[in-house]
Tab-separated table of N, CA and C in Angstrom:
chain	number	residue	atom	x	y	z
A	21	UNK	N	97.902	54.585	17.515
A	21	UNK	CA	98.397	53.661	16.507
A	21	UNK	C	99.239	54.445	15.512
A	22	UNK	N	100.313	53.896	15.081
A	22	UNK	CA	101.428	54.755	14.505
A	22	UNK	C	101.579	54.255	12.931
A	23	UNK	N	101.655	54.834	12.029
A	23	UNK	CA	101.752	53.832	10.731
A	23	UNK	C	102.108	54.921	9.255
A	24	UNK	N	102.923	53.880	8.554
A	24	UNK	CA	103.854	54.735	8.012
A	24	UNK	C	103.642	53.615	6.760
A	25	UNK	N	103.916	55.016	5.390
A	25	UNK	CA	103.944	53.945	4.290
A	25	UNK	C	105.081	54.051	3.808
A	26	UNK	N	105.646	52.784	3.051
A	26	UNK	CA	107.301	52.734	2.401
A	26	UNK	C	107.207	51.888	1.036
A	27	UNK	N	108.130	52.008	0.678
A	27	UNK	CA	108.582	51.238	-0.480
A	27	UNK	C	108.728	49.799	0.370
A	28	UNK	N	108.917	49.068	0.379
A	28	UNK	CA	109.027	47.556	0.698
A	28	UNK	C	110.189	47.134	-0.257
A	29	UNK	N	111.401	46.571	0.020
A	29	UNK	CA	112.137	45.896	-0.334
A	29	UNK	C	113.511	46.326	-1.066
A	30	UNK	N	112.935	47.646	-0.807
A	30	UNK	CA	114.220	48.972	-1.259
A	30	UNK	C	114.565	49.898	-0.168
A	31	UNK	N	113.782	49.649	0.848
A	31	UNK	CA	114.234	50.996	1.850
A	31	UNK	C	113.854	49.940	3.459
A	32	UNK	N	114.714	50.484	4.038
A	32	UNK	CA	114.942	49.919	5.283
A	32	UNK	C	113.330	50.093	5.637
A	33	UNK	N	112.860	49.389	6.998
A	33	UNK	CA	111.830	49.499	8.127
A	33	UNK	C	111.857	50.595	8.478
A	34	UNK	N	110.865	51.913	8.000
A	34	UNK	CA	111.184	53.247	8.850
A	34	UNK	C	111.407	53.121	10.659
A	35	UNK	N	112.175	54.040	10.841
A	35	UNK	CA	112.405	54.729	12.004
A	35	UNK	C	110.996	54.577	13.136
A	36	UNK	N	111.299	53.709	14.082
A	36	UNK	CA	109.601	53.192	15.252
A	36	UNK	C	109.274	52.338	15.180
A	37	UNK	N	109.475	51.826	13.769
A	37	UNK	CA	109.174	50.277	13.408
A	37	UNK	C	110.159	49.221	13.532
A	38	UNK	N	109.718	47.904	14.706
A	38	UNK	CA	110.890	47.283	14.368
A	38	UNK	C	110.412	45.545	13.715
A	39	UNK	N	111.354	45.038	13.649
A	39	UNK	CA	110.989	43.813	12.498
A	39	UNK	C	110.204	42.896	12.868
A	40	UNK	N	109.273	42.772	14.184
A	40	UNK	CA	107.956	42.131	14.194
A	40	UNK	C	106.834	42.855	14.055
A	41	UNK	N	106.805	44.350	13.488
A	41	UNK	CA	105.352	44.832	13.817
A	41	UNK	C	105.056	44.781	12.219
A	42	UNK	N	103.584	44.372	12.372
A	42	UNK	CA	102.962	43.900	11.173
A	42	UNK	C	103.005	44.976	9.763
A	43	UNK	N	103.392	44.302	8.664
A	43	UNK	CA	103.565	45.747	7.766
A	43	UNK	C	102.407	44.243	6.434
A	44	UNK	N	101.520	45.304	5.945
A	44	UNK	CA	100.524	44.872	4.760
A	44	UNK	C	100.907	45.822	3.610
A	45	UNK	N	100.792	45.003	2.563
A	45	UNK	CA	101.160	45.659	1.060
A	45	UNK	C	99.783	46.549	0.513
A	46	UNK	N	100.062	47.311	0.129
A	46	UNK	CA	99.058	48.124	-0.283
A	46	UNK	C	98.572	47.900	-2.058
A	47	UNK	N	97.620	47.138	-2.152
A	47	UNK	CA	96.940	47.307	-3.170
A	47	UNK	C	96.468	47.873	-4.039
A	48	UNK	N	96.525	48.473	-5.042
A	48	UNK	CA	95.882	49.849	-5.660
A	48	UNK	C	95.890	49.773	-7.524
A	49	UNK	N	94.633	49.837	-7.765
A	49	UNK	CA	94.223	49.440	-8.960
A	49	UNK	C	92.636	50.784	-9.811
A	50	UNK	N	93.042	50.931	-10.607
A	50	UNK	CA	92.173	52.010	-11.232
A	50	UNK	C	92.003	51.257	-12.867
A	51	UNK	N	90.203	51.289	-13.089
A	51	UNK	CA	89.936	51.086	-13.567
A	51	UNK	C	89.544	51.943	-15.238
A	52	UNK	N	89.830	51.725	-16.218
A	52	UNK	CA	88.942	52.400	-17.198
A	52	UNK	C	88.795	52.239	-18.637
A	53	UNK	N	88.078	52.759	-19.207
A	53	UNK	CA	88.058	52.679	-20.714
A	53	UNK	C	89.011	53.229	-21.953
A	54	UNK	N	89.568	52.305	-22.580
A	54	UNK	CA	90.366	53.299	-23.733
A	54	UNK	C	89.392	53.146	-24.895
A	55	UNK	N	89.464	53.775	-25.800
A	55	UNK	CA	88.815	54.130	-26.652
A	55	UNK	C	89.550	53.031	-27.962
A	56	UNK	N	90.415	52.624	-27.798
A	56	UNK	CA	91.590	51.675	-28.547
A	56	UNK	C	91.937	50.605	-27.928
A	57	UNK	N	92.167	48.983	-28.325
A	57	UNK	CA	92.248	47.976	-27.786
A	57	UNK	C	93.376	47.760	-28.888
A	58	UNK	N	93.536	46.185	-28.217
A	58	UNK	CA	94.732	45.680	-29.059
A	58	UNK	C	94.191	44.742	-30.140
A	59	UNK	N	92.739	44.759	-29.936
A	59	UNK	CA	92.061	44.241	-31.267
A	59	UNK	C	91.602	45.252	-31.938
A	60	UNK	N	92.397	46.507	-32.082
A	60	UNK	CA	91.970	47.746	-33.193
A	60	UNK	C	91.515	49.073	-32.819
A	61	UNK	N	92.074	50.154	-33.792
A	61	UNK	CA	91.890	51.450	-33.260
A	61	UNK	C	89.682	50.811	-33.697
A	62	UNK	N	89.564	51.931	-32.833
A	62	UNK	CA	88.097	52.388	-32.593
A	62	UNK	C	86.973	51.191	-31.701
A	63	UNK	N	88.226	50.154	-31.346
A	63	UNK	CA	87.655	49.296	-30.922
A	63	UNK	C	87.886	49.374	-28.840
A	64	UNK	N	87.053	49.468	-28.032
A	64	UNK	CA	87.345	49.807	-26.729
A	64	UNK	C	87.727	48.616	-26.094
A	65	UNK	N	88.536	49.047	-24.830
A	65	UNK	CA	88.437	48.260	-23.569
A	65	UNK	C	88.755	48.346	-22.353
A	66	UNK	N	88.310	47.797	-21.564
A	66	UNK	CA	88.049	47.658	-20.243
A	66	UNK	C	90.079	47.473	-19.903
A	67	UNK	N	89.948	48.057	-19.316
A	67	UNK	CA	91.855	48.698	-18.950
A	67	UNK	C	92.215	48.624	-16.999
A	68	UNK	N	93.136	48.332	-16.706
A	68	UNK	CA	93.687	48.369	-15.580
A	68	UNK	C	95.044	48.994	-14.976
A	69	UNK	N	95.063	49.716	-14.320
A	69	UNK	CA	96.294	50.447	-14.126
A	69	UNK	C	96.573	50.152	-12.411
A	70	UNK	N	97.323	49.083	-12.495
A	70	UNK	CA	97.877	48.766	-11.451
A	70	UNK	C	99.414	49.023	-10.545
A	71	UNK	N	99.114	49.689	-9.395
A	71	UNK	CA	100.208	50.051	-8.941
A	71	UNK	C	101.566	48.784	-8.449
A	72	UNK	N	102.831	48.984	-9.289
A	72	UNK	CA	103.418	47.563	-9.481
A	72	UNK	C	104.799	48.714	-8.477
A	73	UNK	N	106.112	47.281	-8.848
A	73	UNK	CA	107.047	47.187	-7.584
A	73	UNK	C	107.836	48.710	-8.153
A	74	UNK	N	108.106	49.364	-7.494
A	74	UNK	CA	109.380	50.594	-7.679
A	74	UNK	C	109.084	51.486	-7.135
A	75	UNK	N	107.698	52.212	-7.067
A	75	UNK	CA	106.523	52.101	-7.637
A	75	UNK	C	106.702	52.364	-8.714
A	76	UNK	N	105.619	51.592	-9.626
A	76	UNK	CA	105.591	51.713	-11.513
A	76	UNK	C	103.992	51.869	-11.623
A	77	UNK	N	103.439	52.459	-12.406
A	77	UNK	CA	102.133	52.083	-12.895
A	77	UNK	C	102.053	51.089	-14.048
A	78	UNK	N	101.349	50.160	-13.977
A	78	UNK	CA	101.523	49.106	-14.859
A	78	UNK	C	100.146	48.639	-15.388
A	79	UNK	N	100.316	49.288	-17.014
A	79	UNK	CA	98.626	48.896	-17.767
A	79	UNK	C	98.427	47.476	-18.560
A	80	UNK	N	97.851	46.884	-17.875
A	80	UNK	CA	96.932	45.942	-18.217
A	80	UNK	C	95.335	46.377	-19.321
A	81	UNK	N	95.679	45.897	-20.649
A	81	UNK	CA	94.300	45.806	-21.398
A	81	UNK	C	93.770	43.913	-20.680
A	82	UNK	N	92.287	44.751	-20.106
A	82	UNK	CA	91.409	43.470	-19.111
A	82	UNK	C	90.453	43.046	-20.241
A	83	UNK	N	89.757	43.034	-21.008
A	83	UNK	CA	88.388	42.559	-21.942
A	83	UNK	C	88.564	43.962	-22.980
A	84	UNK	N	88.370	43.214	-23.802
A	84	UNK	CA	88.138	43.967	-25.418
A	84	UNK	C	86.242	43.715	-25.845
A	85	UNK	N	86.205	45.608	-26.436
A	85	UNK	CA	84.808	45.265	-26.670
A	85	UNK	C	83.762	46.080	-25.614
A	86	UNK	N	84.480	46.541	-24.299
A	86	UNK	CA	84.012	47.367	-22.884
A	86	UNK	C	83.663	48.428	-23.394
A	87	UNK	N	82.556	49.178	-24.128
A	87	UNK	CA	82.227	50.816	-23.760
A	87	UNK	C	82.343	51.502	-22.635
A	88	UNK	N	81.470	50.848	-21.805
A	88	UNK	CA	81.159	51.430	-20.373
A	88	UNK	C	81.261	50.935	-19.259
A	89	UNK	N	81.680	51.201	-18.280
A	89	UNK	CA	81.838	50.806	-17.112
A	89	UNK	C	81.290	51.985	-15.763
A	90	UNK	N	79.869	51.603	-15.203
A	90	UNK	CA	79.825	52.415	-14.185
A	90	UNK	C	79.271	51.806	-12.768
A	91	UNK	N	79.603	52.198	-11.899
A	91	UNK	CA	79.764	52.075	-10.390
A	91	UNK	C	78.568	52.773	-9.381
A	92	UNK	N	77.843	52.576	-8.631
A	92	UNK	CA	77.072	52.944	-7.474
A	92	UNK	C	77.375	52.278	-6.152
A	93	UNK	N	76.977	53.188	-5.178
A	93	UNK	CA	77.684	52.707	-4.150
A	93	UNK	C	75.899	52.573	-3.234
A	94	UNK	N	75.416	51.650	-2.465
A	94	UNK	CA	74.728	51.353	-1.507
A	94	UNK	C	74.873	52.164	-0.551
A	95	UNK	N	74.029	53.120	0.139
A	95	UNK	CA	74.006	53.662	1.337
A	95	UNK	C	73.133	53.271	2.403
A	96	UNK	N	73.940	53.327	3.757
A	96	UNK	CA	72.564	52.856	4.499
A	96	UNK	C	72.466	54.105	5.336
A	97	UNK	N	71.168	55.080	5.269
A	97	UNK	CA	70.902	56.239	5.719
A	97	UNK	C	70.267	56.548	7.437
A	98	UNK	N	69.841	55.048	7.464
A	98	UNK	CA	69.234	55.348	8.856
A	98	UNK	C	69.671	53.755	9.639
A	99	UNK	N	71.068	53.239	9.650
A	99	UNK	CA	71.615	52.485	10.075
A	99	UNK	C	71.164	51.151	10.570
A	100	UNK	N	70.580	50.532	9.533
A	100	UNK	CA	70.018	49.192	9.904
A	100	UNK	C	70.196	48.658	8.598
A	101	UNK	N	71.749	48.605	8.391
A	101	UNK	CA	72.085	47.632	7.759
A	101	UNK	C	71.611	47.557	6.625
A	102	UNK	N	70.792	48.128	5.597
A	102	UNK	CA	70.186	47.947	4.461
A	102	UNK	C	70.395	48.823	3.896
A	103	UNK	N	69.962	49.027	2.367
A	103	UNK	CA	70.481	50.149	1.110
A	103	UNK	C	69.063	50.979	1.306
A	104	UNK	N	69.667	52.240	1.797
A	104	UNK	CA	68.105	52.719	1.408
A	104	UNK	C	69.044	53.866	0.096
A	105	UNK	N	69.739	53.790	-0.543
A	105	UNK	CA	69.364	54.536	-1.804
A	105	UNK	C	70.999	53.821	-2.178
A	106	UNK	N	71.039	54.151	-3.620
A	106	UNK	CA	72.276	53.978	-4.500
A	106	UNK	C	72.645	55.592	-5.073
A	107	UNK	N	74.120	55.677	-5.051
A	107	UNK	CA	74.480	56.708	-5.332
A	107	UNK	C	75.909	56.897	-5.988
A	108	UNK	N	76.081	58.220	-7.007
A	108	UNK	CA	77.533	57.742	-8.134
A	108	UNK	C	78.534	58.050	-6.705
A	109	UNK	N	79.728	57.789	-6.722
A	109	UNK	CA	81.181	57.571	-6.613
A	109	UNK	C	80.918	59.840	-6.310
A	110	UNK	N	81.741	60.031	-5.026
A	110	UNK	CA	82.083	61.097	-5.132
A	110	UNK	C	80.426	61.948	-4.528
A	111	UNK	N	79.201	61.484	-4.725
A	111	UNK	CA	78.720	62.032	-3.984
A	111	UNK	C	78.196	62.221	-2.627
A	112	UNK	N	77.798	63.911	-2.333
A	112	UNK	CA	77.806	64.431	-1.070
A	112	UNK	C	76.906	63.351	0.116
A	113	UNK	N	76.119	62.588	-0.469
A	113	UNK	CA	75.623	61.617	0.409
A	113	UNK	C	76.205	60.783	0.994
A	114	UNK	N	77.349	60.744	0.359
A	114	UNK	CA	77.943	59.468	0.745
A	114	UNK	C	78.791	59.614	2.345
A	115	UNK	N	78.994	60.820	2.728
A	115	UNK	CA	79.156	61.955	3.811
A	115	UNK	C	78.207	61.503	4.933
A	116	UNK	N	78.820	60.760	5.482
A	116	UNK	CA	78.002	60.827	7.494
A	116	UNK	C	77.049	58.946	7.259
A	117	UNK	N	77.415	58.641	5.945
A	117	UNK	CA	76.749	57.407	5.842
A	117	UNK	C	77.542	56.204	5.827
A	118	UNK	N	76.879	54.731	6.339
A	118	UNK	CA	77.785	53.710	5.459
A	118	UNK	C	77.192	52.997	3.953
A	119	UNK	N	78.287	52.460	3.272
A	119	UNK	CA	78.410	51.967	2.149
A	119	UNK	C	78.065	50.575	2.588
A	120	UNK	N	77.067	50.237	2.573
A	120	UNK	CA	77.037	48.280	2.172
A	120	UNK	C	76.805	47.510	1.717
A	121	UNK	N	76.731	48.000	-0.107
A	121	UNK	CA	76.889	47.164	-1.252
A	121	UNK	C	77.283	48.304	-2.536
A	122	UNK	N	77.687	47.798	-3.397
A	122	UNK	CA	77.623	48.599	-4.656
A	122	UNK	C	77.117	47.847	-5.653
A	123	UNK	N	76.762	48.418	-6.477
A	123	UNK	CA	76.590	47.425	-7.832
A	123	UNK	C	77.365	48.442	-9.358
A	124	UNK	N	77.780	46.943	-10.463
A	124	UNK	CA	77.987	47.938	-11.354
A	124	UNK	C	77.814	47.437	-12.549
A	125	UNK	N	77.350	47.888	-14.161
A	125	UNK	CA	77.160	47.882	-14.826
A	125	UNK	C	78.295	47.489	-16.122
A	126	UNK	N	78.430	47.110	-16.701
A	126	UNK	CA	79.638	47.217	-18.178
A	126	UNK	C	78.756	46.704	-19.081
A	127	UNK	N	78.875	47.641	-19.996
A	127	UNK	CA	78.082	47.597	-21.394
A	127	UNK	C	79.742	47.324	-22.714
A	128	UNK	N	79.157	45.890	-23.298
A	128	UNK	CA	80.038	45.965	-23.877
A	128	UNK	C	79.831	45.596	-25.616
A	129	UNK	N	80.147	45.568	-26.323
A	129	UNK	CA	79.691	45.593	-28.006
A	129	UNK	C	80.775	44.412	-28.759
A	130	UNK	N	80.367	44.357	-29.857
A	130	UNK	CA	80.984	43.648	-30.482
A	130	UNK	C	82.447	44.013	-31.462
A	131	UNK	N	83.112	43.337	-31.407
A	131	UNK	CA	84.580	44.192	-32.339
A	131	UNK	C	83.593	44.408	-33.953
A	132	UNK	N	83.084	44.264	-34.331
A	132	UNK	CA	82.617	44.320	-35.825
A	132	UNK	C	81.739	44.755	-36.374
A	133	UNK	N	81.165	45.729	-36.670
A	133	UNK	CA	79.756	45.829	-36.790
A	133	UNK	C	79.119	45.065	-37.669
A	134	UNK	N	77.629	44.708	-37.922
A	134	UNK	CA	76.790	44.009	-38.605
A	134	UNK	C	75.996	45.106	-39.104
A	135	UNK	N	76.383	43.996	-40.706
A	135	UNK	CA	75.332	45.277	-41.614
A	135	UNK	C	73.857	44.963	-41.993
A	136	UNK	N	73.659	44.131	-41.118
A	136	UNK	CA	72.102	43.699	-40.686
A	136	UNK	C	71.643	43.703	-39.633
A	137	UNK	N	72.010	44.489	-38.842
A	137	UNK	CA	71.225	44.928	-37.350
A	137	UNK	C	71.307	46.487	-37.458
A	138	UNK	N	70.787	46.665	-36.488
A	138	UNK	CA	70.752	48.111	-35.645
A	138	UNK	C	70.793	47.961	-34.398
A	139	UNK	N	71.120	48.469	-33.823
A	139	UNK	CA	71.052	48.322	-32.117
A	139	UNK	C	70.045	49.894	-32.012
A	140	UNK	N	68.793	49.527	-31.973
A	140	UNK	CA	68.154	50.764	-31.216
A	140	UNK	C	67.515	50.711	-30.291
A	141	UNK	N	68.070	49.751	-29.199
A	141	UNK	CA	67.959	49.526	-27.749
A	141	UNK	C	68.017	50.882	-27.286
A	142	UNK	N	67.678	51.504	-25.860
A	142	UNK	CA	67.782	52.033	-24.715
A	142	UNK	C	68.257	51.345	-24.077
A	143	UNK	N	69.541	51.823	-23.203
A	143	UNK	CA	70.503	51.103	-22.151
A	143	UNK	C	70.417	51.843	-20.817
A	144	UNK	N	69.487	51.650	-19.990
A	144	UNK	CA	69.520	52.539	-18.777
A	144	UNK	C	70.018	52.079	-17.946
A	145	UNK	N	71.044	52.599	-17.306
A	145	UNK	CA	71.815	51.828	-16.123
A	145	UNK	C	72.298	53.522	-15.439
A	146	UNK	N	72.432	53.225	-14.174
A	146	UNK	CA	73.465	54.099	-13.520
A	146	UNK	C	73.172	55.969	-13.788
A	147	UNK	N	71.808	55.814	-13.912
A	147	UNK	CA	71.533	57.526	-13.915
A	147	UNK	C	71.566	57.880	-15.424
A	148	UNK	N	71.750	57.157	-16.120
A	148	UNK	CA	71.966	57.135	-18.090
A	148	UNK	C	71.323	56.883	-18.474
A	149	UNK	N	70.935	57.158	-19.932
A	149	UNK	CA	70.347	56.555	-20.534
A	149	UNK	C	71.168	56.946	-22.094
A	150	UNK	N	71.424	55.319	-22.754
A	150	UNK	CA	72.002	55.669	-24.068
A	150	UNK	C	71.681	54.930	-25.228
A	151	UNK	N	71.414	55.372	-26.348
A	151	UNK	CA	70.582	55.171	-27.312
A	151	UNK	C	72.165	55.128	-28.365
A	152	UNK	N	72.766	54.137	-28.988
A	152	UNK	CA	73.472	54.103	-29.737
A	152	UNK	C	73.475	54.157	-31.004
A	153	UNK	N	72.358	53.442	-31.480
A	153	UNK	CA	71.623	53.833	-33.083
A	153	UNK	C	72.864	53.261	-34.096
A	154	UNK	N	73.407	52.144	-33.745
A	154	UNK	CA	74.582	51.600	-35.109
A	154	UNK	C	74.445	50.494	-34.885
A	155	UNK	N	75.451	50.083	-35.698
A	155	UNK	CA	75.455	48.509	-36.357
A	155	UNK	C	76.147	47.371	-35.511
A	156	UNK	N	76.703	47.759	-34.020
A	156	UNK	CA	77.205	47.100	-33.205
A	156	UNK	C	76.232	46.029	-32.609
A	157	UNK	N	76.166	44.682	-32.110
A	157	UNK	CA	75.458	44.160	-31.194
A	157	UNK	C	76.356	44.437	-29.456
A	158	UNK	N	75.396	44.340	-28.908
A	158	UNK	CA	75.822	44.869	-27.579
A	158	UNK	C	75.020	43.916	-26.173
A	159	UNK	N	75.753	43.918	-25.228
A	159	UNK	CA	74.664	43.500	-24.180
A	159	UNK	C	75.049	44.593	-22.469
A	160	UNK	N	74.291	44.678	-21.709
A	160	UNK	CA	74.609	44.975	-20.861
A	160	UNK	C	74.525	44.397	-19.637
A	161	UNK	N	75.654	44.056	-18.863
A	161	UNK	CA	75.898	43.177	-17.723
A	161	UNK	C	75.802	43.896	-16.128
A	162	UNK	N	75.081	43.560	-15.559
A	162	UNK	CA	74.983	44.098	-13.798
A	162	UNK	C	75.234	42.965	-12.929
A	163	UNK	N	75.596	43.745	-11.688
A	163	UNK	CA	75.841	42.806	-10.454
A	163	UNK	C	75.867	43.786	-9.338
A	164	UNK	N	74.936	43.437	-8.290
A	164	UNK	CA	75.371	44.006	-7.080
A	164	UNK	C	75.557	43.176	-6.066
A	165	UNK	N	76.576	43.735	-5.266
A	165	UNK	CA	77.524	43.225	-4.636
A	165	UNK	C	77.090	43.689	-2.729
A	166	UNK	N	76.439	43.043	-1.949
A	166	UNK	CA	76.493	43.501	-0.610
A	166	UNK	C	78.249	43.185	-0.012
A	167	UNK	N	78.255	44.278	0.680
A	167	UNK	CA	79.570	44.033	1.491
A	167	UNK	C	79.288	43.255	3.014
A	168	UNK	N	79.988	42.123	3.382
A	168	UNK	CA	80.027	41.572	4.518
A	168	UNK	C	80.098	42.316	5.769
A	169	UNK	N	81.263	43.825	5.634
A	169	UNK	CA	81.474	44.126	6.308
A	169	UNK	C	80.957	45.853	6.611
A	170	UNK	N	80.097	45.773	6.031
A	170	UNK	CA	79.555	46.587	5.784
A	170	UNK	C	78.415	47.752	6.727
A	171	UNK	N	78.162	47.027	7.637
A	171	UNK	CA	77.681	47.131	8.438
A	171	UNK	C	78.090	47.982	9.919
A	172	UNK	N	77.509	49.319	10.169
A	172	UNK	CA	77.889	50.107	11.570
A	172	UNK	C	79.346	50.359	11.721
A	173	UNK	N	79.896	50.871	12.752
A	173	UNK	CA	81.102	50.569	12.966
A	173	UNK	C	81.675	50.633	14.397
């Protein structure tokens, strides 16, 4: 199988390829936190950097208010389809195994602080644990996600 990546719509069909063989756009999106939103320095958010037409990188501010955002990936270690452990992004386990769910966490706060609370919650998610100790209200949101396709190969 032969396959080649291009610009789309600026550069001819490379060279092997001719104008019925199937060509798919490539998707590509990175997620993260700025420390600054457009509702105020010191205020965070949840950010998107999406790969757009030329190629361009193109930032999207997604939700105001995002501290954290973290990711685990589902492994299935002895191939029957099920999670036998969760593990961060990048580790060595993830090597000789499949992935067939992730789940992920976003902890997010309020633009304002209140001078009648404290937040002295514990937030354990994702191998963390964080103790903020200020005047923000906060909640923290999960979801895990099985993959359909996830399964053997």
């Amino acid at each position: 199988i032969a396959a080649e990546l291009f610009i789309g719509g600026t550069q001819p069909i490379p060279a092997g390829f001719g104008p019925t063989d199937t060509i798919h756009e490539v998707v590509t999106n990175t997620y993260y936190i700025s420390q600054n939103s457009s509702a105020g320095a010191g205020i965070p958010a949840l950010n998107r950097l999406q790969l757009g037409v030329g190629p361009t990188l193109v930032n999207q501010e997604l939700i105001t208010g995002v501290e954290d955002l973290q990711v685990q990936l589902g492994i299935d270690t002895n191939d029957n389809g099920s999670v036998n452990s969760y593990v961060n992004p990048g580790s060595a386990a993830l090597v000789g195994n499949t992935v067939v769910a992730s789940r992920a966490w976003v902890r997010v706060r309020g633009e304002r602080v209140d001078l009648d609370y404290t937040d002295d919650a514990t937030y354990e998610y994702a191998d963390r644990s964080v103790e903020p100790n200020d005047s923000f209200r906060r909640m923290l949101l999960s979801k895990t996600l099985r993959f359909r396709n996830g399964q053997g190969s």
